[in-house]
Tab-separated table of C-alpha atoms in Angstrom:
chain	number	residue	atom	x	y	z
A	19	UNK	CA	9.444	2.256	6.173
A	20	UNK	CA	6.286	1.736	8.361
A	21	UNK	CA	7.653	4.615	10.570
A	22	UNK	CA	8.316	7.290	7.792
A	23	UNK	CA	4.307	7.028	6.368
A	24	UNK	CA	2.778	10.125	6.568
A	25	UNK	CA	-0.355	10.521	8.525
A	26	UNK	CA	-3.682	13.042	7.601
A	27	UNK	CA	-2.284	15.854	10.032
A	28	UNK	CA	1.450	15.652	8.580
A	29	UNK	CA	2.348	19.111	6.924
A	30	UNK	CA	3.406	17.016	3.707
A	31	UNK	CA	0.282	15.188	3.475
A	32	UNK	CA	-1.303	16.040	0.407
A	33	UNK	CA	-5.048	15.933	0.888
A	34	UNK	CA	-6.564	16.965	-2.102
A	35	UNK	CA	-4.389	14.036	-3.750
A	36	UNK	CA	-5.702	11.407	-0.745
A	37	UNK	CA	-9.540	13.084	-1.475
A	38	UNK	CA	-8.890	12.192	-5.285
A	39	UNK	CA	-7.955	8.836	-5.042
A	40	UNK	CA	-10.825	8.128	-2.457
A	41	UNK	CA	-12.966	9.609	-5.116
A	42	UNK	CA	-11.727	6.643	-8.001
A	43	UNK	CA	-12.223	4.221	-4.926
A	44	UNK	CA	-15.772	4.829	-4.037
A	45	UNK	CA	-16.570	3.275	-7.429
A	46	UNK	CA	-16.667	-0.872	-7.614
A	47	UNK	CA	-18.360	-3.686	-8.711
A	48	UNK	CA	-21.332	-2.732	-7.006
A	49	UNK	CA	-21.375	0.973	-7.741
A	50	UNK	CA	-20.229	1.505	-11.111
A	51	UNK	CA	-22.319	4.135	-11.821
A	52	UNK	CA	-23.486	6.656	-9.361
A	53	UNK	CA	-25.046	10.380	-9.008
A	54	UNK	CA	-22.960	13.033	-7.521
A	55	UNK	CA	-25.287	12.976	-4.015
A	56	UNK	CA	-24.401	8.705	-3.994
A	57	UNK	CA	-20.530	9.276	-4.371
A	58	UNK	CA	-20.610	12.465	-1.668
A	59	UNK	CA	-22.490	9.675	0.348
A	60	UNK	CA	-19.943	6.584	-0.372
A	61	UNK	CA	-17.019	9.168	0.464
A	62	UNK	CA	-18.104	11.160	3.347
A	63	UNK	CA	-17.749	14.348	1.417
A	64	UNK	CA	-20.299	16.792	1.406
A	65	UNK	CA	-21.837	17.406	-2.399
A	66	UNK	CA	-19.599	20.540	-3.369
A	67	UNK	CA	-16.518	19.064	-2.584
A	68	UNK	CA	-17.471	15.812	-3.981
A	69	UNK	CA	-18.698	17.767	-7.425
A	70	UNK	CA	-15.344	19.982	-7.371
A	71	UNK	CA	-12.783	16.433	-7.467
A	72	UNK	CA	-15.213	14.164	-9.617
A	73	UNK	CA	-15.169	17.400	-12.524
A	74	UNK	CA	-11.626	17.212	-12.012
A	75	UNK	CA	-11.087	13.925	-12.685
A	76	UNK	CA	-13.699	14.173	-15.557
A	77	UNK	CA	-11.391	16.562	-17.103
A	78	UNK	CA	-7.884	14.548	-16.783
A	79	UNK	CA	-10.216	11.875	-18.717
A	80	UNK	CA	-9.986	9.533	-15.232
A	81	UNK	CA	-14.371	9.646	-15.070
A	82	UNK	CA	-16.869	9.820	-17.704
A	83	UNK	CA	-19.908	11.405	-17.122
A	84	UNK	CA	-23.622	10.901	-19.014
A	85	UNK	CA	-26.297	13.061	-17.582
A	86	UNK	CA	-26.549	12.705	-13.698
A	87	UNK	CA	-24.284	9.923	-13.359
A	88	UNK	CA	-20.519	9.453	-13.013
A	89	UNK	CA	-18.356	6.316	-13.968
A	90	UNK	CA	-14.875	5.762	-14.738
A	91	UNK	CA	-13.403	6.185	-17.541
A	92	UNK	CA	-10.230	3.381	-18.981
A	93	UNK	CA	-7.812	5.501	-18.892
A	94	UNK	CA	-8.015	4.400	-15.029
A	95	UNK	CA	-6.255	1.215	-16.071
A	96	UNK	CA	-3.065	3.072	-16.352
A	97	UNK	CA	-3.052	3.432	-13.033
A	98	UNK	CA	-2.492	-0.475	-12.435
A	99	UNK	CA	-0.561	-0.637	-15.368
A	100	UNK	CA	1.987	1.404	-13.460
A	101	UNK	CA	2.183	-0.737	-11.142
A	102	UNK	CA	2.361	-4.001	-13.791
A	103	UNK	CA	4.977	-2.655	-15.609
A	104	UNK	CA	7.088	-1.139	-12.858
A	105	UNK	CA	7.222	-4.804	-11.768
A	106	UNK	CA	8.773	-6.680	-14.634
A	107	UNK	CA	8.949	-9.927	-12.498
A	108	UNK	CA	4.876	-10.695	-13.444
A	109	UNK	CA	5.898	-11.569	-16.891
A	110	UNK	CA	8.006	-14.329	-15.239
A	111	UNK	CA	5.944	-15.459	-13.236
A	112	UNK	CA	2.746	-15.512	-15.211
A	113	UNK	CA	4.465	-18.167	-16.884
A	114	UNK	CA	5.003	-20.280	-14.270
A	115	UNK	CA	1.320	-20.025	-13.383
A	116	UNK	CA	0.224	-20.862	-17.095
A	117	UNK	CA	2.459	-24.229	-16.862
A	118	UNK	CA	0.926	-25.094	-13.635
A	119	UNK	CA	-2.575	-24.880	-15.330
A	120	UNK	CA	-1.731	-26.601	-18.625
A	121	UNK	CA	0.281	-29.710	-16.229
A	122	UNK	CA	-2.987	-30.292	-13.606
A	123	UNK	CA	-5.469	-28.137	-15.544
A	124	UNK	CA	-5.802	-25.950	-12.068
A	125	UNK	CA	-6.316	-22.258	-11.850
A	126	UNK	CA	-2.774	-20.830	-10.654
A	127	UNK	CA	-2.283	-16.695	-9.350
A	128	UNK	CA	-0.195	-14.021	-8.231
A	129	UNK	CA	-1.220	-12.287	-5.474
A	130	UNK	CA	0.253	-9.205	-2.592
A	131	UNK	CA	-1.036	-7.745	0.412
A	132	UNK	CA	-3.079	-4.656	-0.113
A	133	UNK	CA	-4.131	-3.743	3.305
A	134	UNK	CA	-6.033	-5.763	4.833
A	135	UNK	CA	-6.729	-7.594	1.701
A	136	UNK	CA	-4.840	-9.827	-1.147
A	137	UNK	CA	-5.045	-8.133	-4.667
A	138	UNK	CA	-4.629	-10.594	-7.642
A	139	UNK	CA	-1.946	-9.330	-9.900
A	140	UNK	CA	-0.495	-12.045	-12.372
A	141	UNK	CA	-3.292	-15.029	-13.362
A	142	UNK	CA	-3.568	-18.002	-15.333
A	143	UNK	CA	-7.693	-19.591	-15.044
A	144	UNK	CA	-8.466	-22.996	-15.892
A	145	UNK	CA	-11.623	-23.430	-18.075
A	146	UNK	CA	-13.852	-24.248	-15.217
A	147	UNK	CA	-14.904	-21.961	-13.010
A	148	UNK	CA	-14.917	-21.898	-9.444
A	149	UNK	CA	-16.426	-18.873	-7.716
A	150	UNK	CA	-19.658	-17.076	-8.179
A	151	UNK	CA	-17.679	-13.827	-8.869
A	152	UNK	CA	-14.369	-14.064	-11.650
A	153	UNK	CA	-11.191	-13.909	-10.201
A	154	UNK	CA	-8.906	-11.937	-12.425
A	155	UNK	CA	-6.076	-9.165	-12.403
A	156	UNK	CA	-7.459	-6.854	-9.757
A	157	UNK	CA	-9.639	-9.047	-7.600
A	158	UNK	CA	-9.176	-8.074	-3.944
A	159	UNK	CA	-10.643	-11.264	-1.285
A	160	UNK	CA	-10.003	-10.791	2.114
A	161	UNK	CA	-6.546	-12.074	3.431
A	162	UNK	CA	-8.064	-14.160	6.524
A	163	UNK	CA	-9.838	-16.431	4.507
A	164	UNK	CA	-7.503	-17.229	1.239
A	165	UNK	CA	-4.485	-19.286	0.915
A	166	UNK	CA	-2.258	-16.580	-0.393
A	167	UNK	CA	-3.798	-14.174	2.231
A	168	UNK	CA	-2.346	-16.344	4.845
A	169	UNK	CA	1.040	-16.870	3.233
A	170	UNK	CA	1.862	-13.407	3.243
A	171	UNK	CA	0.077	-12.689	6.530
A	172	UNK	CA	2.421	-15.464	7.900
A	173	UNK	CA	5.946	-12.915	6.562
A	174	UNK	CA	4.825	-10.193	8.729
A	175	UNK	CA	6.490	-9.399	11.772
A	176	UNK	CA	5.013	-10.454	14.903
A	177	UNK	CA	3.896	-6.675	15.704
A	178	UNK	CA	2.184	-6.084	12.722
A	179	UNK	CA	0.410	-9.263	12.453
A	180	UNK	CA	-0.942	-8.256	16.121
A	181	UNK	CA	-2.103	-5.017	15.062
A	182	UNK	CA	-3.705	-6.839	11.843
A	183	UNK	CA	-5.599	-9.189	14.160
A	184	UNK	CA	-6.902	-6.211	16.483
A	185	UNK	CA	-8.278	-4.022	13.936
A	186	UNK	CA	-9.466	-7.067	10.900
A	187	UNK	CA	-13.618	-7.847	10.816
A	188	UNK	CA	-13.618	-11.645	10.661
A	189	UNK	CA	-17.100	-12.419	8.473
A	190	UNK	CA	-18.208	-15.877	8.253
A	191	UNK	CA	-18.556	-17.221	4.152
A	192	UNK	CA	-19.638	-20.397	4.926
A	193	UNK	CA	-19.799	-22.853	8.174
A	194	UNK	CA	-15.816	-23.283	7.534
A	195	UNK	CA	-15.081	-20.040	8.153
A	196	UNK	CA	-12.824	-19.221	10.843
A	197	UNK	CA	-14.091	-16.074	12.864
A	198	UNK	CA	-12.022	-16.345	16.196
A	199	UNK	CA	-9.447	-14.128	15.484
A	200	UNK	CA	-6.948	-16.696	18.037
A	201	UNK	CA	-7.658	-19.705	15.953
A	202	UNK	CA	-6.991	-17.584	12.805
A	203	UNK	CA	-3.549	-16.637	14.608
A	204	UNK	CA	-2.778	-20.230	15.486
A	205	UNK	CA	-3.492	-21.085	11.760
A	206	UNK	CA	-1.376	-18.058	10.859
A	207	UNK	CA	1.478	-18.684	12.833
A	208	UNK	CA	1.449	-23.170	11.727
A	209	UNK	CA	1.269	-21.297	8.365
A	210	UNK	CA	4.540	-19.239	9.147
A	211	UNK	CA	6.388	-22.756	10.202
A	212	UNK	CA	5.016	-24.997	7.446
A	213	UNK	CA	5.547	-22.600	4.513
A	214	UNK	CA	2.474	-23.299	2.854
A	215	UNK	CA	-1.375	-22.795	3.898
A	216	UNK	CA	-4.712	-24.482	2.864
A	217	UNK	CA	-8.074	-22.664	2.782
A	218	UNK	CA	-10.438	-25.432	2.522
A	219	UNK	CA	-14.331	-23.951	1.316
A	220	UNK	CA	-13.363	-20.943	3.884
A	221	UNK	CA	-14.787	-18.430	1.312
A	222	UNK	CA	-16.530	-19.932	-0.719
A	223	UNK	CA	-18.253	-23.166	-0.515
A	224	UNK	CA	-16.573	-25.747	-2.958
A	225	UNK	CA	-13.381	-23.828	-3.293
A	226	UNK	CA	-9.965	-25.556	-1.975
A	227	UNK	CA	-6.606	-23.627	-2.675
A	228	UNK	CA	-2.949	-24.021	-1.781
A	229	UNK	CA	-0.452	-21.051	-1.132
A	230	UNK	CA	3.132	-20.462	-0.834
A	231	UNK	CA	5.411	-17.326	-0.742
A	232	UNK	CA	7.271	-16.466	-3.788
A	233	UNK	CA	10.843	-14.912	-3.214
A	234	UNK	CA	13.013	-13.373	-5.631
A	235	UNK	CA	16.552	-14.228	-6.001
A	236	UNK	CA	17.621	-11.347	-3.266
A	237	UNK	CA	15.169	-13.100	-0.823
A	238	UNK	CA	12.764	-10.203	-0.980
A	239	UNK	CA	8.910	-11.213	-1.109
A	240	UNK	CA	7.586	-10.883	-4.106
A	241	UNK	CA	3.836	-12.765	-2.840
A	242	UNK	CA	1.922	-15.311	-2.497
A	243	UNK	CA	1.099	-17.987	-5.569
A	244	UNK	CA	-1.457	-20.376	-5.299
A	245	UNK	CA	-3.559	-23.378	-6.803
A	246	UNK	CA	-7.446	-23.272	-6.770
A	247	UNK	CA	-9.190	-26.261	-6.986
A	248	UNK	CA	-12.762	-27.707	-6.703
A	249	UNK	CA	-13.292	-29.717	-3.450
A	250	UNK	CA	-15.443	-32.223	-5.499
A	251	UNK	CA	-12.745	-32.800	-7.800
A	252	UNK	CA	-9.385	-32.642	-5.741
A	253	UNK	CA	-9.224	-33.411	-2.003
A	254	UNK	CA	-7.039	-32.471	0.080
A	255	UNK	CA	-4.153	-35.206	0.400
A	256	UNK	CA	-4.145	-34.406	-3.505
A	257	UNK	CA	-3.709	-30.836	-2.566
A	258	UNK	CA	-0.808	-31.268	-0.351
A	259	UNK	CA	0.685	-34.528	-1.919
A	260	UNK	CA	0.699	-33.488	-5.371
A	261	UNK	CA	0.348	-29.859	-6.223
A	262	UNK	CA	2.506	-28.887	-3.425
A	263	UNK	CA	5.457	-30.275	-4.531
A	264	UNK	CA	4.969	-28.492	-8.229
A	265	UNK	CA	4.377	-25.341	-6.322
A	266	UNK	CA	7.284	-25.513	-4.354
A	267	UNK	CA	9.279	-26.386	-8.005
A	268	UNK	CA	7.914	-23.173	-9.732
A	269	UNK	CA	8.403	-21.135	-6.673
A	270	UNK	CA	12.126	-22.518	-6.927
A	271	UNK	CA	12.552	-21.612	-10.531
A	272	UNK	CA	10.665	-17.738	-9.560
A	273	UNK	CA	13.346	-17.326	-7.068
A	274	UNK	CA	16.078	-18.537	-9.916
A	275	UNK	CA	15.275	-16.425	-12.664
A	276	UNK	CA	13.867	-12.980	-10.774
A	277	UNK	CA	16.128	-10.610	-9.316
């Protein structure tokens, strides 16, 4: 529970383990690769204690290294796969999502709140693409601006979706963008009585998706799934008259077979 996490100054906080992780973090999309002096930089650390954790994890096999530079290594993935397999109801669902895209040819996904930010865990992609970056297993967009970001910002508790709202960075994508933080509540909040949310070209200019929560058969949230569209192709009384209905039938069956 929110009130038994452990803060930096608890006795039990392990931060060695915390410094580790942050470590694996500092490398993305953008920084695959970098010199001891650029992760030190990306983690705060100074160069000694960045050098002692990143030849640790070079020696558990978690980073390669070739010369000066650093990168991870696969065996990374089974971290996530931990996660996938400890959570037996993906295999379910990614069904579901592959039917949706074989009925209306649509991209369907999985995804949970991470922060401050949706991760995609289960995926099914239609053929055509529809951002500059791929979306796949592991893709983290920011909550405020997706359809399943708003979904499951809409099942928090009225406290925590305050405390969200004070502390979240609202960028602006495109000129659709919502950056007032009490329009993004208000959109929240219709979200949380409509049971579904629309993030029309918010992100990303031509791309139009539809979200609803997923539940398991105990009630318990197990996230948010969604269509993707193209705004060219599918507008929005398409969106909400047609592939909201066959949402709300897979969600249905999700909450049937997962307990």
């Amino acid at each position: 529970m929110q009130q038994d996490t452990l803060q930096p100054d608890d006795r039990d906080f392990v931060t060695a383990l915390a410094s580790g992780l942050e470590v694996i973090l500092a490398f993305d999309g953008a920084n695959p690769r970098m010199t001891l002096s650029e992760v030190a930089a990306r983690t705060g650390m100074n160069r000694a204690r960045a050098r002692r954790f990143l030849l640790t994890l070079h020696s558990l096999g978690y980073v390669r290294k070739q010369q000066r530079y650093f990168e991870l290594a696969p065996k990374v993935l089974q971290l996530g796969y931990s996660f996938l397999s400890a959570n037996n109801y993906r295999s379910v669902i990614q069904q579901y999502l592959e039917d949706i895209t074989a009925e209306i040819g649509e991209s369907s996904s999985l995804g949970v709140l991470d922060g401050d930010e949706v991760i995609y865990v289960a995926r099914s992609a239609a053929k055509h693409r529809l951002m500059a970056i791929t979306l796949s297993v592991g893709t983290r967009l920011p909550a405020a601006h997706t359809s399943m970001g708003r979904v499951l910002l809409a099942q928090l508790p009225d406290a925590e979706l305050d405390a969200y709202l004070e502390r979240v960075v609202l960028e602006r994508y495109t000129d659709k963008t919502i950056t007032d933080k009490d329009e993004l509540k208000a959109c929240v909040l219709k979200v949380r009585k409509q049971g579904y949310a629309v993030s029309d070209q918010e992100l990303d200019s031509g791309l139009r998706s539809l979200a609803i929560p997923a539940f398991d058969a105990n009630g318990r949230l197990l996230g948010a799934i969604n269509i993707s569209t193209n705004a060219a192709r599918i507008d929005l009384e398409t969106l909400t008259g047609h592939f909201l209905p066959l949402l709300q039938k897979k969600a249905r069956l999700i909450r049937t077979h997962v307990s």
